[in-house]
PDB file of C-alpha atoms in Angstrom:
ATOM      1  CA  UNK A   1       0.000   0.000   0.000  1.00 34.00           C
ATOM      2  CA  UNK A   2       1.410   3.281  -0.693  1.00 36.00           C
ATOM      3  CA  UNK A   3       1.751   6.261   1.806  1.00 36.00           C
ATOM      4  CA  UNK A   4      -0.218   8.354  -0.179  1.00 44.00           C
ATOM      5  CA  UNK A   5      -3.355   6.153   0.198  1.00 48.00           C
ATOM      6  CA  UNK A   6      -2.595   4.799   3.615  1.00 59.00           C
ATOM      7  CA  UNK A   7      -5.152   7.001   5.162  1.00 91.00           C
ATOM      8  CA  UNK A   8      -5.862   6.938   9.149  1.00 94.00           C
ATOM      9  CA  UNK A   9      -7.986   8.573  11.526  1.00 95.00           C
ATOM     10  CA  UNK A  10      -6.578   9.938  15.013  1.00 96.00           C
ATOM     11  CA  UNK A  11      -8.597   8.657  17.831  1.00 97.00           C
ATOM     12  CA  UNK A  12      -8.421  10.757  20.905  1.00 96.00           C
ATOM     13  CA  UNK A  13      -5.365   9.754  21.894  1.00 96.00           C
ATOM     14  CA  UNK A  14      -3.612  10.265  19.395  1.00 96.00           C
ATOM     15  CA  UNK A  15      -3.386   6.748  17.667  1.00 97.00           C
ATOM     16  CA  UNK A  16      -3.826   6.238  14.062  1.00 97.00           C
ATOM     17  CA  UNK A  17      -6.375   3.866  13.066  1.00 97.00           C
ATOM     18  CA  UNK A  18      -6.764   2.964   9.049  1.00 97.00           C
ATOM     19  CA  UNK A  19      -9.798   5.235   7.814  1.00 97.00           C
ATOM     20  CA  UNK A  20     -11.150   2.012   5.777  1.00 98.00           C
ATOM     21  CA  UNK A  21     -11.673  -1.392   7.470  1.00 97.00           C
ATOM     22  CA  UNK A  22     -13.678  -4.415   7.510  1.00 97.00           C
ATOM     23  CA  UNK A  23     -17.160  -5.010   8.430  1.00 97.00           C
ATOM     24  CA  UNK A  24     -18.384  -8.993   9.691  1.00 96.00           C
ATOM     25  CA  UNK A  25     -22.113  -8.027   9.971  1.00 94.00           C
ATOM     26  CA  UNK A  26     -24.166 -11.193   8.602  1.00 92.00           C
ATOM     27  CA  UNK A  27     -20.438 -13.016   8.153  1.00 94.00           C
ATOM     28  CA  UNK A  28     -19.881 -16.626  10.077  1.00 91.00           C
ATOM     29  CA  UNK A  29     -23.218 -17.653   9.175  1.00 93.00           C
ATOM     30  CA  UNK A  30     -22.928 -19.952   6.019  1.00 93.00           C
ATOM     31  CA  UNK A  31     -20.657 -22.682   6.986  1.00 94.00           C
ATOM     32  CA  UNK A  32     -20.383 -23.145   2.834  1.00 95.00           C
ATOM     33  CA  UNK A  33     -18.879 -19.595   2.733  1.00 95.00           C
ATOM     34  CA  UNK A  34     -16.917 -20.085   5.953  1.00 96.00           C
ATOM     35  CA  UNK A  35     -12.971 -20.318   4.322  1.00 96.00           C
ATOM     36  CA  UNK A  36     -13.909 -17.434   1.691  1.00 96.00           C
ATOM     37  CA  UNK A  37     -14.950 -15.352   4.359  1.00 97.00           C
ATOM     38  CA  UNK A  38     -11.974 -16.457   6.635  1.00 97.00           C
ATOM     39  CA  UNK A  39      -9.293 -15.480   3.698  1.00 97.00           C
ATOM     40  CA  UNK A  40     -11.337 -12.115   2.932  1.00 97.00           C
ATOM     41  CA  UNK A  41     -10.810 -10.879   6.023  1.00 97.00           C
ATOM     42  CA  UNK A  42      -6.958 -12.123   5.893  1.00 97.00           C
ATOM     43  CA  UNK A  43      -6.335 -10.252   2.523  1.00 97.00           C
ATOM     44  CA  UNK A  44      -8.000  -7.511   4.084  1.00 97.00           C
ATOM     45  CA  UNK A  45      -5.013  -7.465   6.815  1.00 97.00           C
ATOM     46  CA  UNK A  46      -2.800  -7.693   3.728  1.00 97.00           C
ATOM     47  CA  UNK A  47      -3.899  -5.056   2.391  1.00 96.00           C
ATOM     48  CA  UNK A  48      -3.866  -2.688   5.336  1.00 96.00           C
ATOM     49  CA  UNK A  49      -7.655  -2.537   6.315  1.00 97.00           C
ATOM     50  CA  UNK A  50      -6.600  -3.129   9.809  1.00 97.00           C
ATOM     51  CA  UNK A  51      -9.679  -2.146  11.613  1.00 98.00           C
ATOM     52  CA  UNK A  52     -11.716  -5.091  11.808  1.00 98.00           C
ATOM     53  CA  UNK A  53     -15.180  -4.700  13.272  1.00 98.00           C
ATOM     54  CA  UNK A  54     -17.767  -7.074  15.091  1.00 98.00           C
ATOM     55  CA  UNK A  55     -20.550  -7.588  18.077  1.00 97.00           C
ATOM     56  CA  UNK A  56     -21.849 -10.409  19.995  1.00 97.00           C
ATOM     57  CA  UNK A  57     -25.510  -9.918  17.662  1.00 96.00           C
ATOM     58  CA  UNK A  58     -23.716 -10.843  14.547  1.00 94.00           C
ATOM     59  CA  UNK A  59     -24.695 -14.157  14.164  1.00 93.00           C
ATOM     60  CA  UNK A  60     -25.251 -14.486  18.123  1.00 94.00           C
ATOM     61  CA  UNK A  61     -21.295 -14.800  18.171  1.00 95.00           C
ATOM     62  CA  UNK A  62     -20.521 -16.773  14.758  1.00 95.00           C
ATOM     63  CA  UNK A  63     -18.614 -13.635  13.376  1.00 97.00           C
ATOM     64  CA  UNK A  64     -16.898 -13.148  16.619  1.00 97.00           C
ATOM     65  CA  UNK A  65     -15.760 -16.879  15.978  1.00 97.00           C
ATOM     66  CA  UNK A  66     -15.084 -16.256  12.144  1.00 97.00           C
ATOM     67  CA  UNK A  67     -12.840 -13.554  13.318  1.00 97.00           C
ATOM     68  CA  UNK A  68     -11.231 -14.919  16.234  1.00 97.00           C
ATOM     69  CA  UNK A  69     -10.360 -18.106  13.437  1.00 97.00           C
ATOM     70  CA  UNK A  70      -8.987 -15.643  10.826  1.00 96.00           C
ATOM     71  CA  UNK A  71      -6.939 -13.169  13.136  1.00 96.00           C
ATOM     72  CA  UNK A  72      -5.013 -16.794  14.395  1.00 95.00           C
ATOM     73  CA  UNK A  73      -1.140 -15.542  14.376  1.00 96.00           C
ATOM     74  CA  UNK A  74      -1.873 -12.036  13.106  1.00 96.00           C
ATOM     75  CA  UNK A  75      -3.623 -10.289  16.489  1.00 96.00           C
ATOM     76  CA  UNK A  76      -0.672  -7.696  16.581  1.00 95.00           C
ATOM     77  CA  UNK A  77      -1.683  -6.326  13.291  1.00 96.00           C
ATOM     78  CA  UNK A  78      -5.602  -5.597  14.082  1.00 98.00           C
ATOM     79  CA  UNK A  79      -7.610  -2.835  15.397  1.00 98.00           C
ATOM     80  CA  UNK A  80     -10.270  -5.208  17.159  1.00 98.00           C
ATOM     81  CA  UNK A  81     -13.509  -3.774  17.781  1.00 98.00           C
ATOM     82  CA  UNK A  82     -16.673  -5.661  19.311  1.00 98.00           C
ATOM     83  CA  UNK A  83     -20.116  -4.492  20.500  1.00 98.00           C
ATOM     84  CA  UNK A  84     -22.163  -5.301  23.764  1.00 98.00           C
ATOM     85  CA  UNK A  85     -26.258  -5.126  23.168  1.00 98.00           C
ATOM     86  CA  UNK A  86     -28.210  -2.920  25.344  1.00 97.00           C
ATOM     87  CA  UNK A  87     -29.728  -5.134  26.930  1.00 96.00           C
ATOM     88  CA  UNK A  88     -26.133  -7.095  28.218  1.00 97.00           C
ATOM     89  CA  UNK A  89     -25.397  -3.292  29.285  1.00 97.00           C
ATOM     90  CA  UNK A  90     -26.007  -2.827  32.901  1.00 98.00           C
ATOM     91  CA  UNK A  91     -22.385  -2.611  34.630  1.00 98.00           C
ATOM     92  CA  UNK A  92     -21.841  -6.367  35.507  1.00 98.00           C
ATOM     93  CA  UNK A  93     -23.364  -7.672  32.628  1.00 98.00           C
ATOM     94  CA  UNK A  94     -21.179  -4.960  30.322  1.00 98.00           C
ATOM     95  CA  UNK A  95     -18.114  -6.771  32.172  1.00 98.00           C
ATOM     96  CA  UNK A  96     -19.788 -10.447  31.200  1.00 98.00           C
ATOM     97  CA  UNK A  97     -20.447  -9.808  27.652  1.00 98.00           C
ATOM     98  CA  UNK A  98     -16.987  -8.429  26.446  1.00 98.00           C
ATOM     99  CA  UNK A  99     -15.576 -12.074  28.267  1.00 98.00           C
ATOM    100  CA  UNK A 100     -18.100 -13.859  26.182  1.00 98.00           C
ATOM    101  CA  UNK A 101     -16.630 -11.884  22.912  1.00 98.00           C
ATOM    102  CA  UNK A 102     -13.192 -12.342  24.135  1.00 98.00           C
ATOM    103  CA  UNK A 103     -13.613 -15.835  24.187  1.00 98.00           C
ATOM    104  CA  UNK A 104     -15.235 -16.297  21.115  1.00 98.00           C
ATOM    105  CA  UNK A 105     -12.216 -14.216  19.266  1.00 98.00           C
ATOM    106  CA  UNK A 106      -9.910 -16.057  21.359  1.00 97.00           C
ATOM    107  CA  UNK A 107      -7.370 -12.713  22.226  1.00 97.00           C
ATOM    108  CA  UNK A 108      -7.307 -11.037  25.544  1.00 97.00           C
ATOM    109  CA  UNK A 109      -8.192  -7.587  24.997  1.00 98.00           C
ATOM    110  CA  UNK A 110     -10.127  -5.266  22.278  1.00 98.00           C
ATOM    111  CA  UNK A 111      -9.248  -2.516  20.955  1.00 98.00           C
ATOM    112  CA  UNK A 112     -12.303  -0.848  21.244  1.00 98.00           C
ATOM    113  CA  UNK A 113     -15.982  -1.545  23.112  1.00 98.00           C
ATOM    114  CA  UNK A 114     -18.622  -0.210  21.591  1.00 98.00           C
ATOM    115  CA  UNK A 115     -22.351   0.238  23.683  1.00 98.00           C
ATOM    116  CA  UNK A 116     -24.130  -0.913  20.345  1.00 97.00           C
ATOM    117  CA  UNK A 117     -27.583   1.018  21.076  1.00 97.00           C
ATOM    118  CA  UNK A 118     -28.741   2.894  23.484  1.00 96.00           C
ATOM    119  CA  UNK A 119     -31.204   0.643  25.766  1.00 95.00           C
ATOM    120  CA  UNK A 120     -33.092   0.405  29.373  1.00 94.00           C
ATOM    121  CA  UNK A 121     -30.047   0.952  31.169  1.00 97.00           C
ATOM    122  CA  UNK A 122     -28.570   3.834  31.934  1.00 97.00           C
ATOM    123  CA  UNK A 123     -25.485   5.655  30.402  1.00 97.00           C
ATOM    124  CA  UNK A 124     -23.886   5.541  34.187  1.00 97.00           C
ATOM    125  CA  UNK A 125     -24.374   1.470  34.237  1.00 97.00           C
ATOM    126  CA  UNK A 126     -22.369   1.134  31.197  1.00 98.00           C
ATOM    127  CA  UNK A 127     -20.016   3.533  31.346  1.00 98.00           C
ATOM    128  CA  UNK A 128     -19.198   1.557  34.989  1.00 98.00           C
ATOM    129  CA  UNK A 129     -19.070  -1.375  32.942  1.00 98.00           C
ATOM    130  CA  UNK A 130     -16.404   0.429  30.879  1.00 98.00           C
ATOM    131  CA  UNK A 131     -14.053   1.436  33.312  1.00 98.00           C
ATOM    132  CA  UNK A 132     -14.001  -2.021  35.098  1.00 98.00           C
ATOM    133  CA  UNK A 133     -12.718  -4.048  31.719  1.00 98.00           C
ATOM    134  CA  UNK A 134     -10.074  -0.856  31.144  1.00 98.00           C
ATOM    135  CA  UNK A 135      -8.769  -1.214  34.790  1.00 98.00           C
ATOM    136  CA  UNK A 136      -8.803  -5.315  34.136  1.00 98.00           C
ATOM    137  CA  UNK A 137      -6.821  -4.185  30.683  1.00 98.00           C
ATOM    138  CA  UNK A 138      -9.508  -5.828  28.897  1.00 98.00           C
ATOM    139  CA  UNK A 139     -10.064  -3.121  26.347  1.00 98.00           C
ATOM    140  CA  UNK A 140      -8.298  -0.523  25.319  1.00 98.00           C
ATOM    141  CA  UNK A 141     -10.756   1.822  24.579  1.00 98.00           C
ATOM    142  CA  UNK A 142     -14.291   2.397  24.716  1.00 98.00           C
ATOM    143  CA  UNK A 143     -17.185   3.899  22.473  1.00 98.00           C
ATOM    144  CA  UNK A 144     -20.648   3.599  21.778  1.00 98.00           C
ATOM    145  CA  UNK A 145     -22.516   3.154  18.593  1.00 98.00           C
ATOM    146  CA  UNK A 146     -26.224   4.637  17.266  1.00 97.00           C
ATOM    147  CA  UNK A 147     -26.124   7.600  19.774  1.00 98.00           C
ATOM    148  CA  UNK A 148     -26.835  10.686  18.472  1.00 97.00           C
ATOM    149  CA  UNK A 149     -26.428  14.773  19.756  1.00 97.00           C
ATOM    150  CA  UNK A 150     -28.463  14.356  22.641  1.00 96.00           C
ATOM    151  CA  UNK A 151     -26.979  11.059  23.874  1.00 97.00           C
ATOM    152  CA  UNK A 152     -23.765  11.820  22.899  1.00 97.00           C
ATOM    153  CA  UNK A 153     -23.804  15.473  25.008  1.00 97.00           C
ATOM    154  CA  UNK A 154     -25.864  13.396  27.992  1.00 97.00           C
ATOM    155  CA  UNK A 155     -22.774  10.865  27.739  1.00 97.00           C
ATOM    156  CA  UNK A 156     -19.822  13.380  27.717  1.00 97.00           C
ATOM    157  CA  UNK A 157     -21.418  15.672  30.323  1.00 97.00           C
ATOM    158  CA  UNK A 158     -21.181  12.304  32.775  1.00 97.00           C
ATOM    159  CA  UNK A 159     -18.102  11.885  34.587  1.00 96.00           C
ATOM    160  CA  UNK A 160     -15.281   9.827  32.612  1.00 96.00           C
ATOM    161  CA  UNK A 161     -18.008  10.223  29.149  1.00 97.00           C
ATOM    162  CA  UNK A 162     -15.837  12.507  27.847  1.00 95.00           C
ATOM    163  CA  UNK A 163     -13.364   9.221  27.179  1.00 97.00           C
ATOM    164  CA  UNK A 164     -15.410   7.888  24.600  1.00 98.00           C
ATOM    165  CA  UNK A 165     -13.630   7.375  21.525  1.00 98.00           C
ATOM    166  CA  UNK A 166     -16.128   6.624  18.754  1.00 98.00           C
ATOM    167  CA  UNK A 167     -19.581   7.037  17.476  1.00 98.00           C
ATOM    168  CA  UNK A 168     -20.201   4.594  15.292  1.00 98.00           C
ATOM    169  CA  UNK A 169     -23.364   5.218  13.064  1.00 98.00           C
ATOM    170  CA  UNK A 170     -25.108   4.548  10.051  1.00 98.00           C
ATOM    171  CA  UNK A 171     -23.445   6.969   7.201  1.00 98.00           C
ATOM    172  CA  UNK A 172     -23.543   6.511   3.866  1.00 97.00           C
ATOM    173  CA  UNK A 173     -24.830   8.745   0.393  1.00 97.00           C
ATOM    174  CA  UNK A 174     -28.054   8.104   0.961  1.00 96.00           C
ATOM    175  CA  UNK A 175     -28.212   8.704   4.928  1.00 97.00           C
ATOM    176  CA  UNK A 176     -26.332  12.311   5.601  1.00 97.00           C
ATOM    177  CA  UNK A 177     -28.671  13.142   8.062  1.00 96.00           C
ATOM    178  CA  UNK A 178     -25.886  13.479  10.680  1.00 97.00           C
ATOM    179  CA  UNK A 179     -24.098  16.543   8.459  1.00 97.00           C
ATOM    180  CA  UNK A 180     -26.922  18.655  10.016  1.00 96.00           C
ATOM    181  CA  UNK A 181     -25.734  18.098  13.730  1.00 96.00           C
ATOM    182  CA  UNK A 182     -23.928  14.984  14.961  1.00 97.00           C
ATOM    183  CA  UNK A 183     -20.946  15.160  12.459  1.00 97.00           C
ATOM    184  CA  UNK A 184     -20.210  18.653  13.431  1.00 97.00           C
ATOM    185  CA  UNK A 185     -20.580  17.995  17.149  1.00 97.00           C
ATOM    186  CA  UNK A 186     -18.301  15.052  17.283  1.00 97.00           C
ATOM    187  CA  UNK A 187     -15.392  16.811  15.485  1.00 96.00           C
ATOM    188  CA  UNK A 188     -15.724  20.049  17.581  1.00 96.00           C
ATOM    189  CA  UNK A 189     -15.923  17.883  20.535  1.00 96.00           C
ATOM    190  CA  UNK A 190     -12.678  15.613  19.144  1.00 96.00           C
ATOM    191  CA  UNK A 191     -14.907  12.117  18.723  1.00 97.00           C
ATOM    192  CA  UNK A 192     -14.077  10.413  15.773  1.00 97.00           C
ATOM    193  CA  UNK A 193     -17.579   8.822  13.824  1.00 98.00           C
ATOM    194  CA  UNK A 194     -17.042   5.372  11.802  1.00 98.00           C
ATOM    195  CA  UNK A 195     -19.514   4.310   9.348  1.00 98.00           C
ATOM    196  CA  UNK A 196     -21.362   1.133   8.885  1.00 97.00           C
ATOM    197  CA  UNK A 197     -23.195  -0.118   6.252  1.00 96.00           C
ATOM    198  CA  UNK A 198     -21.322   2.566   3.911  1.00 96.00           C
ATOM    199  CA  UNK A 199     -22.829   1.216   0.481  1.00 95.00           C
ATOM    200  CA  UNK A 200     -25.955   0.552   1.853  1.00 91.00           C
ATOM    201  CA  UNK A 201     -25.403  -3.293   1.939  1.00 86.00           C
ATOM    202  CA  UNK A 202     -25.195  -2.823  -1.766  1.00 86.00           C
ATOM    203  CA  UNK A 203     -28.364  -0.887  -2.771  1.00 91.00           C
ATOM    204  CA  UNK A 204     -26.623   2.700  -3.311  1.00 92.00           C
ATOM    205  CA  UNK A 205     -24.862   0.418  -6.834  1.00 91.00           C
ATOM    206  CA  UNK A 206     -28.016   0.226  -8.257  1.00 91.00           C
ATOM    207  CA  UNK A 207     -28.307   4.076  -8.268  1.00 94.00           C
ATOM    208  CA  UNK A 208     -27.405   5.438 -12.058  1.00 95.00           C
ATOM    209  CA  UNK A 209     -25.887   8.631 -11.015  1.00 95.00           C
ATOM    210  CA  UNK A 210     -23.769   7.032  -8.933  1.00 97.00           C
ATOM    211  CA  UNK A 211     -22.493   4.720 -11.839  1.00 96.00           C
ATOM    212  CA  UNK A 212     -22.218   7.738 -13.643  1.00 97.00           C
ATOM    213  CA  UNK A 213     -19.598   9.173 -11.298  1.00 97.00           C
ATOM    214  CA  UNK A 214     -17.264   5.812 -11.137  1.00 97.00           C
ATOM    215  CA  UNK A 215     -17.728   5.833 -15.126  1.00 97.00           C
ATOM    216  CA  UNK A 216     -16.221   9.097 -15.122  1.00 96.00           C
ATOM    217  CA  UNK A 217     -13.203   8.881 -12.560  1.00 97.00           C
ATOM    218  CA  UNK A 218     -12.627   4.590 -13.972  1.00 97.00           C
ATOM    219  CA  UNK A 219     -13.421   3.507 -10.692  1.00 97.00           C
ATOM    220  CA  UNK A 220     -16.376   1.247  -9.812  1.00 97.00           C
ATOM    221  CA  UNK A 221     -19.943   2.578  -8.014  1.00 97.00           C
ATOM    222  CA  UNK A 222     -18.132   0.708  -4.572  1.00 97.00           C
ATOM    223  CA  UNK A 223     -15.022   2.605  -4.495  1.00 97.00           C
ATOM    224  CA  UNK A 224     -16.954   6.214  -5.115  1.00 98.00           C
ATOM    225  CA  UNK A 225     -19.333   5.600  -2.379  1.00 97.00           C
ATOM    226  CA  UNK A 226     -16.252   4.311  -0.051  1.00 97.00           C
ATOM    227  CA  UNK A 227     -14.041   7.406  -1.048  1.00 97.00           C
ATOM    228  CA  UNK A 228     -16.799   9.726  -0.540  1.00 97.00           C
ATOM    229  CA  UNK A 229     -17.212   8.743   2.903  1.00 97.00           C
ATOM    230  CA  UNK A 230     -13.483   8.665   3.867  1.00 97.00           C
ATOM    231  CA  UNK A 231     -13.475  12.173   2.219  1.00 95.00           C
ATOM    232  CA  UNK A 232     -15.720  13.399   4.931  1.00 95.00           C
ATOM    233  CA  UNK A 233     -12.872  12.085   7.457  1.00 95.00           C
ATOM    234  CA  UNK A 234     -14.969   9.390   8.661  1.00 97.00           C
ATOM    235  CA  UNK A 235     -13.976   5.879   9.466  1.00 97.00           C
ATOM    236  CA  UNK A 236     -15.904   3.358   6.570  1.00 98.00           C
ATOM    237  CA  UNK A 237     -16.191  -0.141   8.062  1.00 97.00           C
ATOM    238  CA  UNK A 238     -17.338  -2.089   4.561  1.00 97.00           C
ATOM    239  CA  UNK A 239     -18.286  -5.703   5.099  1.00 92.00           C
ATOM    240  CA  UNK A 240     -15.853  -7.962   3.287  1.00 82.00           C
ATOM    241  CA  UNK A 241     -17.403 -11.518   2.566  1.00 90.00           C
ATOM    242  CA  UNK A 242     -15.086 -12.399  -0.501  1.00 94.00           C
ATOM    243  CA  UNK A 243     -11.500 -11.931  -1.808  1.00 96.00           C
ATOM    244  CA  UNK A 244     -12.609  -9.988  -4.737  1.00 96.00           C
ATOM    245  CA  UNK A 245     -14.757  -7.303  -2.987  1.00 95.00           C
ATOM    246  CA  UNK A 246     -12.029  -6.481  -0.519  1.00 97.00           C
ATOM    247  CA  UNK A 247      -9.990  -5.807  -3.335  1.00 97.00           C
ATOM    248  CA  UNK A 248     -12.756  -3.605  -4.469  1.00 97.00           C
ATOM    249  CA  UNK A 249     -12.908  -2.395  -1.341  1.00 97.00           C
ATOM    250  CA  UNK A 250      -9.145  -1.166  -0.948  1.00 97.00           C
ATOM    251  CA  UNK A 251      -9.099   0.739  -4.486  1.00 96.00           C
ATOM    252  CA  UNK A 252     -11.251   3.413  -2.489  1.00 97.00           C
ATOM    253  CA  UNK A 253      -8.307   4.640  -0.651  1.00 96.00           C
ATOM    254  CA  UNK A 254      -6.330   4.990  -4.227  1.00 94.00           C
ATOM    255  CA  UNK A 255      -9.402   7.484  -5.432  1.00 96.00           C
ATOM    256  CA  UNK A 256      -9.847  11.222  -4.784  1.00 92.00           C
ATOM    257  CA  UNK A 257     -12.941  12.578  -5.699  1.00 96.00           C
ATOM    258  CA  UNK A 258     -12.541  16.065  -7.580  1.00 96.00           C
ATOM    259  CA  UNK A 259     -14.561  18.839  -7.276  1.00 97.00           C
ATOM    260  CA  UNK A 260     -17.140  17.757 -10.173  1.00 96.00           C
ATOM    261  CA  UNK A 261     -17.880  14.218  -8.808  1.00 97.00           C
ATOM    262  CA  UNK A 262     -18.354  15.591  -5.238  1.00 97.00           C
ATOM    263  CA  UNK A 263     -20.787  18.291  -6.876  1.00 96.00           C
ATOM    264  CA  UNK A 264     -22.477  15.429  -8.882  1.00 97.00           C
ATOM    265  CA  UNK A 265     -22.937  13.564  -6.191  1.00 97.00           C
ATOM    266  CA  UNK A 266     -24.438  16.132  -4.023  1.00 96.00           C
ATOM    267  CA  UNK A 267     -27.334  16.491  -6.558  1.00 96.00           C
ATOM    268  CA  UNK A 268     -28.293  13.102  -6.714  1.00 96.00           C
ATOM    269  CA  UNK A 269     -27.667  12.449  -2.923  1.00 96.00           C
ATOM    270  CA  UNK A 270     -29.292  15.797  -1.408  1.00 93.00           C
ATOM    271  CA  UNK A 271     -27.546  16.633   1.830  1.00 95.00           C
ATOM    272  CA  UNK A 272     -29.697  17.160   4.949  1.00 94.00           C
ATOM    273  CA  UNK A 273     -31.847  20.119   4.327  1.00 93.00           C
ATOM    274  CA  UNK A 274     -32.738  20.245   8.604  1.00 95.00           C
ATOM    275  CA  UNK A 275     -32.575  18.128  11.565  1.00 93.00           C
ATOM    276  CA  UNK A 276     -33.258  14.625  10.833  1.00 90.00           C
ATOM    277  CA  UNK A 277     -33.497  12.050  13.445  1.00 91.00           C
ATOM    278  CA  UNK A 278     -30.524   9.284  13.865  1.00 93.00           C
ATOM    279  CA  UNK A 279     -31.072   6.255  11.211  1.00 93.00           C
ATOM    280  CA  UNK A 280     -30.400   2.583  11.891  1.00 93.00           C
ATOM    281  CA  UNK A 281     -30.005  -0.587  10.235  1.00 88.00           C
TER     282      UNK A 281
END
């Protein structure tokens, strides 16, 4: 991979984390697809898309296992990231479920634990949960994912919130609704956003104008969508079920989208025009 397209994102710390990783949403499940999926991922490590992300919901722990199978030997190179439900998310049970992922990946520590929704319990009950597994040095960080301006300024205004270091949300050309208020706030307030689900689980490539644009720049409709969100310095998380899409996948960070294409794709993707309430998959 060459410098030029070896593009990271600075977490709150400081640390550099690749700006285009690996989804494993709906991945494990196929036990026909199993060794594709298992040397995806790998090339994917090969390739620099380092940040490899995952939850105990995915498959009720069959991606955690998919990933804990392909990252055998190669821990050291991977930005691990894994997700407790809300309902896991009261302090002890926050502490319980990241054991139950660490055991299913088979490694020690994440890199980063994400609160996956918001749910019954409270922000202090997870956030609890949080600090126990960083003082146990079982993660390294801590985030949350699907919380939008109000959480996220409820969550920082607790004490220790103001250590989360991601929002993870639904982002993509055809959901901007956080340009109206939750992108802004998390980079005035220095918390990084990654994006899942960043080609819409494939339904923005059926969109002309957007075929239009890769026409144009020789790229395919994936790698336009990709580089348009990791031109908005957000973290894209793509899931990467087969050699030949991650591939795909990686030519994103090789593509710069002039002036024209951005324009382009404005028009046929309107940015948000108001508030618009936080979208999920």
């Amino acid at each position: 991979m060459s410098t030029e397209s070896a593009r990271t994102i600075a977490l709150p710390s400081g640390e550099e984390i690749a700006a285009l990783g690996q989804g494993t949403w709906y991945l494990g499940e196929d036990p026909a697809r199993r060794e594709q999926e298992i040397a995806a991922l790998r090339l994917g490590l090969d390739l620099g898309m380092t940040v490899v992300d995952t939850a105990e919901m995915y498959g009720d722990g069959a991606a955690e296992e998919l990933v804990g199978e392909a990252l055998r030997g190669r821990r050291e190179e991977v930005f691990l990231v894994s997700k407790v439900l809300p309902g896991h998310a009261d302090r002890k049970g926050t502490v319980a479920a990241c054991e139950g992922s660490l055991r299913r990946l088979r490694v020690e520590r994440l890199d980063l634990y994400l609160l996956h929704w918001r749910g019954r319990w409270p922000l202090e009950e997870t956030l609890a949960g949080f600090t126990d597994l960083m003082e146990a040095e079982k993660i390294r960080y801590w985030g949350v994912s699907n919380l939008d301006v109000a959480d996220m300024a409820e969550l920082t205004a607790l004490p220790g919130g103001d250590a989360v270091a991601v929002d993870q949300v639904l982002y993509n050309l055809s959901r901007r609704g956080i340009e109206w208020d939750l992108l802004p706030w998390c980079r005035e307030a220095g918390v990084p956003v990654m994006a899942y689900s960043p080609i819409e689980q494939g339904l923005l490539l059926k969109v002309e104008a957007l075929g239009a644009v890769a026409r144009d720049l020789g790229a395919t409709p994936t790698q336009v969508a990709l580089a348009w969100v990791l031109e908005q310095g957000v973290v894209a998380i793509p899931r990467s079920g087969a050699p030949d899409h991650v591939r795909e996948n990686r030519g994103a960070l090789d593509l710069h989208l002039p002036t024209e294409a951005l324009d382009a794709l404005d028009e046929a993707f309107a940015p948000p025009s108001g508030p618009t309430p936080l979208e999920m998959l």
